[in-house]
Coordinates of C-alpha atoms and ligand atoms in Angstrom, one line a residue:
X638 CA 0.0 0.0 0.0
X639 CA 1.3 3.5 -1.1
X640 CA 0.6 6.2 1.5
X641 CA 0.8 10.1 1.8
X642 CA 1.3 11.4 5.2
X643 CA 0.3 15.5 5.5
X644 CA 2.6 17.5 7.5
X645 CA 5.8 19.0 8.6
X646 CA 6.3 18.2 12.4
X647 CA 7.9 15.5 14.9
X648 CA 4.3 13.9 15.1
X649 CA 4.9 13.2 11.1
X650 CA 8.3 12.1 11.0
X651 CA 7.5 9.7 13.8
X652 CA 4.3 8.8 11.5
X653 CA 6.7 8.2 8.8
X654 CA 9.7 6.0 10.9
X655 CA 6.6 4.0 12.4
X656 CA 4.9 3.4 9.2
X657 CA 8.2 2.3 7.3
X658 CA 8.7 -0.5 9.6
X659 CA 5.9 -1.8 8.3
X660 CA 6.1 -5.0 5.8
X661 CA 2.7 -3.7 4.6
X662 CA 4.1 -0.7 2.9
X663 CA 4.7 0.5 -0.6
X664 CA 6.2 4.1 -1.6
X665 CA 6.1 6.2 1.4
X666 CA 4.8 10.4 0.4
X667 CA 5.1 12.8 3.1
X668 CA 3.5 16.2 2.1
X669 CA 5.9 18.8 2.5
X670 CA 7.8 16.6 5.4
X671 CA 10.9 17.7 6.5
X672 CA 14.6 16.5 6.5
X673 CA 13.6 13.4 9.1
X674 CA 10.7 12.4 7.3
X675 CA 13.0 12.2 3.8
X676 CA 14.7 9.7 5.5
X677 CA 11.9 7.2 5.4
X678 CA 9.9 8.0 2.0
X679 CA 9.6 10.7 -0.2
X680 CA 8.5 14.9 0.2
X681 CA 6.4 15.9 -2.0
X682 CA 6.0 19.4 -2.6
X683 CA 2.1 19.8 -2.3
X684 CA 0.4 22.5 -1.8
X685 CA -1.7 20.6 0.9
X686 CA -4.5 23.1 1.1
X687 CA -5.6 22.9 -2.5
X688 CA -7.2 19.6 -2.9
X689 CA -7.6 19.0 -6.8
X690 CA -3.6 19.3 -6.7
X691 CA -3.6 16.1 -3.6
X692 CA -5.9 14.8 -6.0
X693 CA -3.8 14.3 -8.9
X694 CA -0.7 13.0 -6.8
X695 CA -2.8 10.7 -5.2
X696 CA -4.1 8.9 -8.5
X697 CA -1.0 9.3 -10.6
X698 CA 1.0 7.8 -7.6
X699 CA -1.4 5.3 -6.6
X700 CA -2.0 6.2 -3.0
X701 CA -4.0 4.3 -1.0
X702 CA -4.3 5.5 2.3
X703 CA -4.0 9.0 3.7
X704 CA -3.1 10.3 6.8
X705 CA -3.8 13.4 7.9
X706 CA -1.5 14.9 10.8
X707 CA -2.6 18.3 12.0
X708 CA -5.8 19.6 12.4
X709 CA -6.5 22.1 9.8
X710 CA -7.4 19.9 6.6
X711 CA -9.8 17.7 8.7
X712 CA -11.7 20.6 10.1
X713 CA -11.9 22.1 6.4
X714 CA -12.6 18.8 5.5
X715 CA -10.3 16.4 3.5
X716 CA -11.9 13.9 4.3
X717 CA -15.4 14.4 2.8
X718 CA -13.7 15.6 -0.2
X719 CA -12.2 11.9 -0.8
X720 CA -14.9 10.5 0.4
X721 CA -17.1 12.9 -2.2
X722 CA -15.2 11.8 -5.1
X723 CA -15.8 8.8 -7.0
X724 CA -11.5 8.4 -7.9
X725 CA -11.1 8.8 -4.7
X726 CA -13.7 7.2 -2.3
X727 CA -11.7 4.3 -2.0
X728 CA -8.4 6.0 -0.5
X729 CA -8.5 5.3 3.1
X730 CA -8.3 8.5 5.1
X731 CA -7.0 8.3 8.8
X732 CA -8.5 11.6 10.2
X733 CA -12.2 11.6 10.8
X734 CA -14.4 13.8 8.6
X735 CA -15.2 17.7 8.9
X736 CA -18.3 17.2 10.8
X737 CA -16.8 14.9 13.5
X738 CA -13.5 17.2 13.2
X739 CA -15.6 19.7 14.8
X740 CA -14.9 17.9 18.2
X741 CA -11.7 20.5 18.2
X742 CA -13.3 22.5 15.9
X743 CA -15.4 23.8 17.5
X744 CA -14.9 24.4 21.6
X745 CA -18.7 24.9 21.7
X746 CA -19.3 21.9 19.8
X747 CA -17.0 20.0 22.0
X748 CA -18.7 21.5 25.1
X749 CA -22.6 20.8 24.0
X750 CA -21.5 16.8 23.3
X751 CA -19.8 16.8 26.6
X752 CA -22.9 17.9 28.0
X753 CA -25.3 15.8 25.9
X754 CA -23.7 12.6 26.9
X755 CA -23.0 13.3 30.2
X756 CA -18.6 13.4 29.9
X757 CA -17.1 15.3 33.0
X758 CA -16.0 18.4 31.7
X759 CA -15.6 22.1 33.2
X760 CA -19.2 23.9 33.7
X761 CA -19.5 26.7 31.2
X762 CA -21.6 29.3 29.3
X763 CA -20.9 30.2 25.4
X764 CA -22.1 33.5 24.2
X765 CA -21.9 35.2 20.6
X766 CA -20.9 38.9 19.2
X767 CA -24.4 39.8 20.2
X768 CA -24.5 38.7 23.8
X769 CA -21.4 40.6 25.3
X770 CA -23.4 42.3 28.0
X771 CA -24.3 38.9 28.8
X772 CA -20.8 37.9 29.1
X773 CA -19.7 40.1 31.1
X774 CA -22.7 39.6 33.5
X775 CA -21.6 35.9 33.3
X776 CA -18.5 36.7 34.5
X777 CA -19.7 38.1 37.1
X778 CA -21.2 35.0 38.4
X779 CA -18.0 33.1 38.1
X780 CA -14.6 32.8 40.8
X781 CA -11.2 33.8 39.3
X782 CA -9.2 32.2 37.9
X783 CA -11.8 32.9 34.5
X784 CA -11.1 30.2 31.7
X785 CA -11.7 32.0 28.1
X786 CA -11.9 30.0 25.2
X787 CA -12.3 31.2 21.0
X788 CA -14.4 28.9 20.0
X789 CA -12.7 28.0 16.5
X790 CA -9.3 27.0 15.5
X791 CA -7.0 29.9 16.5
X792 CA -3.7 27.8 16.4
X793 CA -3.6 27.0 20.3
X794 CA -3.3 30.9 20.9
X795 CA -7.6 30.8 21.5
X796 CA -7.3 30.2 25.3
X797 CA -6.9 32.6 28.1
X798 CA -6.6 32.2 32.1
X799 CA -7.1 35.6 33.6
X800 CA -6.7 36.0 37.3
X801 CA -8.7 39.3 37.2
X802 CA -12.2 40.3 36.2
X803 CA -10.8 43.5 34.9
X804 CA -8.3 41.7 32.9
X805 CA -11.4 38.7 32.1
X806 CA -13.4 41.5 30.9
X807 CA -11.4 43.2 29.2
X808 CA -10.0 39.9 27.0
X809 CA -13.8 39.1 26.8
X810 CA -14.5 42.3 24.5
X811 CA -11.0 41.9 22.6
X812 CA -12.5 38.2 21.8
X813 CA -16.2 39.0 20.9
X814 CA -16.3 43.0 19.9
X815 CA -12.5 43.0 18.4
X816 CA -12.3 39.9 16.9
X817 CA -9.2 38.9 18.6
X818 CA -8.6 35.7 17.4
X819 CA -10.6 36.7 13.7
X820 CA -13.8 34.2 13.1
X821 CA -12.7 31.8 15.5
X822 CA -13.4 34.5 18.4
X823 CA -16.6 35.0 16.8
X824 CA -18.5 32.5 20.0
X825 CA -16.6 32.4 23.3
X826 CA -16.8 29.4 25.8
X827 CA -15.6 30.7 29.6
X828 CA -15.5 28.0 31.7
X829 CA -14.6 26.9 35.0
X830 CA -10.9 26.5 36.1
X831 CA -10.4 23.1 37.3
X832 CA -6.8 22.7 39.7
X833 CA -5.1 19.9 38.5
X834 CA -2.7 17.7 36.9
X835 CA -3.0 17.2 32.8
X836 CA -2.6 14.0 31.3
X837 CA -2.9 13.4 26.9
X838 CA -4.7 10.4 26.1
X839 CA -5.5 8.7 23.1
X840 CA -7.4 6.4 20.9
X841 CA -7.1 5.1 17.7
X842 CA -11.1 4.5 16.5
X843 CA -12.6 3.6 13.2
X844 CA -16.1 4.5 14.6
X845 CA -17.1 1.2 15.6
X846 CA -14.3 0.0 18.2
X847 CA -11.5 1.8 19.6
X848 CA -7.7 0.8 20.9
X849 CA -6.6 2.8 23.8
X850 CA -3.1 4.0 23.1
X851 CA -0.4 5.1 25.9
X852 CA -1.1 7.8 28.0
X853 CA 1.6 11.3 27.7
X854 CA 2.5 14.3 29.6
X855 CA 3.4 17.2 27.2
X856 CA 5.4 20.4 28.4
X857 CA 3.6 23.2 27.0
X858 CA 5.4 26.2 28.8
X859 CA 8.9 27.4 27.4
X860 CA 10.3 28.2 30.7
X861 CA 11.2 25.2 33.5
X862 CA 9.0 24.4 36.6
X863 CA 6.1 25.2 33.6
X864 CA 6.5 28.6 33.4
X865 CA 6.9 31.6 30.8
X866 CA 4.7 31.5 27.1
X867 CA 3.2 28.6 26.0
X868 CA 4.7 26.7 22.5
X869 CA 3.7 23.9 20.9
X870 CA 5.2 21.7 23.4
X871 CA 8.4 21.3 24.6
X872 CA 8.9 17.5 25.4
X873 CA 6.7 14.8 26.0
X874 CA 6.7 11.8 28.2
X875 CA 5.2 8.4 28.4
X876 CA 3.3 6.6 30.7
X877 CA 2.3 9.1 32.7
X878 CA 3.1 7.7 36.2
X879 CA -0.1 8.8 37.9
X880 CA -2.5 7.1 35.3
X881 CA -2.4 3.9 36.8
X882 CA -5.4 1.1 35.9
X883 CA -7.6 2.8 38.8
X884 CA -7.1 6.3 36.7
X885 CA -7.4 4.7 32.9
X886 CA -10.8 2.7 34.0
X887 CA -12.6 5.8 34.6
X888 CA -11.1 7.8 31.6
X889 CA -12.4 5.1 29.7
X890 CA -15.6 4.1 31.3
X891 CA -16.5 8.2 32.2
X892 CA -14.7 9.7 28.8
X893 CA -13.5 7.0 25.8
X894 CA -17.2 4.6 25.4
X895 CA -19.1 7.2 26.0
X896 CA -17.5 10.0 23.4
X897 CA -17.1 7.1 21.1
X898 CA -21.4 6.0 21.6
X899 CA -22.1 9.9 21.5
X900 CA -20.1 9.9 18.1
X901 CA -21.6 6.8 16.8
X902 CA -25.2 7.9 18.1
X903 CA -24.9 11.2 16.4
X904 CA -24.0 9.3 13.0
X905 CA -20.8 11.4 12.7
X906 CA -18.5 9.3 11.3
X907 CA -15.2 8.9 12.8
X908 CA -11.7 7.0 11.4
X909 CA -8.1 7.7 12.9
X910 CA -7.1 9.5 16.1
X911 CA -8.8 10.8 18.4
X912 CA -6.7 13.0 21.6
X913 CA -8.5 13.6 24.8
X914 CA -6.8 16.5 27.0
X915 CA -7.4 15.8 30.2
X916 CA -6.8 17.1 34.0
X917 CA -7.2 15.0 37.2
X918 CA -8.5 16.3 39.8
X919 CA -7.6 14.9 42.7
X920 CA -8.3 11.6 40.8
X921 CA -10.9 12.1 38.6
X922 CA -10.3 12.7 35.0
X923 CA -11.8 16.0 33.4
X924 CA -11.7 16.6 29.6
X925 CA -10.4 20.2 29.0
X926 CA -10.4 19.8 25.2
X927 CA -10.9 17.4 22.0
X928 CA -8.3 16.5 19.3
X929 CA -9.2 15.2 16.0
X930 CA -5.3 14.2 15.8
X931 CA -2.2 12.8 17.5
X932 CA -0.3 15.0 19.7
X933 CA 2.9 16.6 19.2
X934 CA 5.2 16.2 21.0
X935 CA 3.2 13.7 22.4
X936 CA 3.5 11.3 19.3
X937 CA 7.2 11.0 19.7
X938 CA 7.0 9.1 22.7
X939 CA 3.3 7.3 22.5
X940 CA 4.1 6.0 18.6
X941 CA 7.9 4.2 19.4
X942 CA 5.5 2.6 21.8
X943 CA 3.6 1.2 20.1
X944 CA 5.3 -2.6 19.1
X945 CA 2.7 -3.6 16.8
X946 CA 2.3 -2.8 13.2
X947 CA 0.6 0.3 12.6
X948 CA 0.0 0.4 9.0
X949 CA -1.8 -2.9 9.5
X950 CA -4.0 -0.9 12.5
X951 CA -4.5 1.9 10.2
X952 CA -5.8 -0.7 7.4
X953 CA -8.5 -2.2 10.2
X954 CA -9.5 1.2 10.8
X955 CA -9.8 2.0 6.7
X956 CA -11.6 -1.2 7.0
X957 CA -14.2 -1.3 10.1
X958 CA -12.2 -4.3 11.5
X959 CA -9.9 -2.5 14.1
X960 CA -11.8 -4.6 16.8
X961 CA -9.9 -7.8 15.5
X962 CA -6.6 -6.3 15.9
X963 CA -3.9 -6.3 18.7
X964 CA -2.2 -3.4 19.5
X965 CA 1.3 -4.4 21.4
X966 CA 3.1 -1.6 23.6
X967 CA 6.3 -1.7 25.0
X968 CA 6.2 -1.5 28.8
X969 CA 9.2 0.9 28.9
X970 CA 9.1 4.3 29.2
X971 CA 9.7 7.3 26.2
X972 CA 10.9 10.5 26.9
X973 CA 10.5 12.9 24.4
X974 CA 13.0 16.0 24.4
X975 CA 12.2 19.1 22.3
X976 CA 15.3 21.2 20.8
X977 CA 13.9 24.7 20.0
X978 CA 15.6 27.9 18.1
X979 CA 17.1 30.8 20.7
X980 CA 13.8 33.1 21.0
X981 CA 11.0 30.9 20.3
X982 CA 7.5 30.8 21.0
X983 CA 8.7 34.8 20.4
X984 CA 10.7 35.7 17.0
X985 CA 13.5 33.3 16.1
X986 CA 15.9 32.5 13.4
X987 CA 16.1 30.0 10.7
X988 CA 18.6 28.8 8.5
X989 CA 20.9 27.4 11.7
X990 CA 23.5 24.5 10.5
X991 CA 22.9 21.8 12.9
X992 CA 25.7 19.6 14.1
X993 CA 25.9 15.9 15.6
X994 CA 22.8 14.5 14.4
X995 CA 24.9 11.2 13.5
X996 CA 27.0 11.5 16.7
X997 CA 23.8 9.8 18.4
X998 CA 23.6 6.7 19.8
X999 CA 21.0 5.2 22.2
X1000 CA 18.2 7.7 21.0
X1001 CA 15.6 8.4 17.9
X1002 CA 15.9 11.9 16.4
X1003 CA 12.8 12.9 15.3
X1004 CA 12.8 15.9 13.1
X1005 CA 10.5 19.1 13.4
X1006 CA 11.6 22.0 12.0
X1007 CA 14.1 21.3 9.9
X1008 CA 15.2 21.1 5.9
X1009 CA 18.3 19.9 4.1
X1010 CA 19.5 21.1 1.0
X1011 CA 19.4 19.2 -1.5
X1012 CA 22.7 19.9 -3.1
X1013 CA 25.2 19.6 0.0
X1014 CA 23.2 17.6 2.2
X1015 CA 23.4 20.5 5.0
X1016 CA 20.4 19.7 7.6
X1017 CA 19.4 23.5 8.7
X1018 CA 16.8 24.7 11.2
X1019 CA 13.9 25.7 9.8
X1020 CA 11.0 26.2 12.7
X1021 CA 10.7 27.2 16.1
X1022 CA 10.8 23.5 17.0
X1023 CA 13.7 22.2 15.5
X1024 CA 14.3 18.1 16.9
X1025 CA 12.7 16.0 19.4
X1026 CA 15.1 13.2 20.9
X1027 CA 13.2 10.5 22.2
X1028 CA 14.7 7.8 24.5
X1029 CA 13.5 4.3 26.2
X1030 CA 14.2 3.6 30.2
X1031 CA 13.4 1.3 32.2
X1032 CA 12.2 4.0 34.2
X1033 CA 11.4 7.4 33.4
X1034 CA 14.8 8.7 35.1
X1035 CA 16.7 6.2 33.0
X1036 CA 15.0 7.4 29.8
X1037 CA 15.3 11.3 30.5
X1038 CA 19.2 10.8 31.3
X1039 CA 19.7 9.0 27.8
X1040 CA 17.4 11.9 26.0
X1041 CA 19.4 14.6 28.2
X1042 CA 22.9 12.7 27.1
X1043 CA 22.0 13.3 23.2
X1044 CA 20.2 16.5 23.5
X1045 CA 24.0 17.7 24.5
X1046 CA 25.5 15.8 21.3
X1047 CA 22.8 17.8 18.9
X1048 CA 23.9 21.8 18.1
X1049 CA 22.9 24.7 16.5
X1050 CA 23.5 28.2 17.2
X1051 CA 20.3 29.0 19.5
X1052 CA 19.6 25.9 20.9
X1053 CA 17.2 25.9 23.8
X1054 CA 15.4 22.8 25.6
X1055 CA 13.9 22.5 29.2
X1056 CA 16.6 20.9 31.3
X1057 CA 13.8 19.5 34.1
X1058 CA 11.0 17.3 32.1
X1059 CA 9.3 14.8 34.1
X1060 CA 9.8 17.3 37.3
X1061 CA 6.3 17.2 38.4
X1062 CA 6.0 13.7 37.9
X1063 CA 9.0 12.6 40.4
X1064 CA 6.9 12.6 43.5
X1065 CA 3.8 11.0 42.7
Ligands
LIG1221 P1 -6.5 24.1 25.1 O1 -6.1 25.0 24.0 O2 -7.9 23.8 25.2 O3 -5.5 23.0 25.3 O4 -6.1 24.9 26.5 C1 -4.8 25.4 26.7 C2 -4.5 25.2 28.1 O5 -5.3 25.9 29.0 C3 -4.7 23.8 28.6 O6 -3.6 22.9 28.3 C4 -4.8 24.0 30.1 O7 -3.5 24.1 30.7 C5 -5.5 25.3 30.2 N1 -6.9 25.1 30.4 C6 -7.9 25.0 29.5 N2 -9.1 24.9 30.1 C7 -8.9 24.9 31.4 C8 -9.8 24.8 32.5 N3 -11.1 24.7 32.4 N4 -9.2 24.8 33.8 C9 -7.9 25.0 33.9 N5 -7.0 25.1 32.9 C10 -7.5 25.0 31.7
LIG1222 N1 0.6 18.6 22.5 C1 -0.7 19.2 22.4 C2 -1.2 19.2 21.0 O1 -0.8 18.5 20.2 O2 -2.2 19.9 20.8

């Protein structure tokens, strides 16, 4: 089977090493990729957004199966347009389709299902353009710290914590009068803040059935002891001590069946991953948001976990016949470590030579932002995130040390990476 993976990030390129360990596989695409992910199949220079041109690659390279990384094309809906198209209907598409996307596409969306089928989740009002006054009188009504959300896709920028009203209110009319955050600010969810601990979870679902994947922790803040700006995630690691079998049983019994009967009784239709962010609370699991997708940087610890062959999975999920299938993990742990550019989530340079990529041993390297030249081979920086390095342990010490160890033997000018992952783990 020829597949075409769309994206550019760690998540892809560990997509694309996963995938090519597969005896199942064919010509491997990866649409635009990066300088990891050319290591495994082939970039394709797509213009991923324009779908007659994914079209004609996909039928003049016999593609069979696509898998969609981020967000964005399954919210704008790549999938119904295979699925719409008669040279194309039979092209397997892991991602669900734009309907069902609308789990993360909508927070307001997201929130009415939680409610609907009864999935613990913050309590919350939405209001529109037209109902600031009643906002703001909302607001009122709630205890600081005040949870803001954009209802659309707004890049991961959409949410605010403010620890005043004044500052509450005043983000409130940015959001709704200003459009802030564009169309996506157009609705606003504010919720309650729930105090706890967040865990990523996953499942891998072709709408019947679903396979429960390794839990993650992801480091969102750029600054250690989780402070400073957020970014797209600064390491990752897997299990996530705390989610023991007491923990998993209620995610699954309180969160996983019933968001996956709520899907199926709604008739939305729903093939590839499915992310839960969640916080315990002293615990209990709470969902703060829906992914249509795999996380990043949670994927470079959750996939080299996963043992068992994953094209074959993504097949059963193509196919309706996941529920026959055996998903193997290994027991050890993953520690995912993220190497970013000097300055990011701010302004940053690109274009940095990096050094020392073959110097490691004992690690994988998964590539984010990065790009080689063609000509001399040079592997240059090319993002904010530049290179996860992902290691196994027996425990999650032993892993972080080997990730730590290789995170030294990578360089570019700039390089930044948290030096204390895993610290609020250590205790539990
Ligand atoms: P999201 O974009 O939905 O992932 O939200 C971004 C971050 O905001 C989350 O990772 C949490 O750290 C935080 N957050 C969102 N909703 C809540 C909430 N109801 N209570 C506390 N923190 C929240
Ligand atoms: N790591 C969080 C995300 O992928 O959205």
């Amino acid at each position: 089977m020829n597949v075409l993976i769309l994206g550019s990030g760690g998540r892809e390129h560990a997509f694309a090493w996963k995938l090519s360990q597969s005896v199942g596989l064919g010509h491997l695409f990866i649409a635009p990729g990066n300088a990891g992910t050319s290591q495994h199949g082939k970039n394709i220079d797509l213009d991923t957004g324009n779908y007659p041109e994914v079209k004609e690659f996909v039928l003049s390279e016999d593609v069979g199966m696509l898998v969609v990384g981020p967000e964005v094309p399954l919210v704008d809906g790549i999938h119904d347009f295979f699925k719409a198209d008669p040279e194309l209907s039979k092209v397997m598409v892991i991602g669900p389709v734009k309907a069902a996307a609308m789990l993360e596409g909508s927070k307001d969306f997201a929130k009415e299902f939680m409610k609907k089928y009864d999935i613990p989740t913050a309590a919350y009002a939405t209001f529109t353009s037209d109902e600031l006054g009643k906002g703001l009188e909302f607001l009122k009504s709630m205890k600081p710290p005040y949870v803001l959300k954009a209802d659309g896709l707004a890049a991961g920028k959409g949410v605010l914590i403010c620890s005043t009203i004044e500052e509450a209110e005043k983000e409130l009319i940015a959001m709704l009068r200003d459009a802030k955050f564009g169309k996506a600010s157009q609705k606003v969810v504010i919720e309650e803040f729930l105090k706890g601990i967040e865990i990523s979870c996953f499942v891998l679902t072709d709408g019947k059935t679903y396979k429960i994947l390794p839990s993650a922790k992801d480091y969102k803040r750029i600054g250690e002891g989780d402070t400073g700006l957020n970014t797209g995630g600064m390491g990752s690691i897997s299990p996530v001590p705390f989610a023991g079998p007491e923990f998993m049983q209620k995610v699954e019994h309180q969160i996983i069946a019933p968001t996956i009967r709520g899907l199926i009784d709604e008739g939305l239709e729903y093939k590839g991953f499915l992310f839960f962010g969640l916080i315990n609370v002293e615990g209990d699991p709470y969902v703060i948001e829906y992914n249509v997708r795999m996380g990043d940087p949670e994927a470079e610890s959750v996939i080299p976990r996963i043992k068992s062959d994953l094209l074959q999975h993504f097949i059963a999920v193509g196919d309706g016949t996941l529920a026959q299938e055996h998903l193997l993990t290994d027991p050890r742990f993953a520690t995912a470590i993220m190497l970013v550019s000097g300055g990011y989530p701010g302004a940053y340079e690109k274009g940095k030579d990096i050094h020392g990529i073959n110097d490691v041993e004992g690690s994988i390297v998964f590539h984010a932002g990065t790009s080689r030249d063609e000509k001399t081979g040079v592997i240059s920086t090319n993002g904010g995130r530049v290179i996860a390095v992902t290691s196994f342990g027996e425990s999650m010490k032993e892993a972080l040390r080997q990730s730590y160890v290789n995170a030294s033997v990578i360089d570019f000018e700039g390089k930044y990476f948290r030096k204390d992952l895993g610290f609020d783990l250590k205790f539990l």
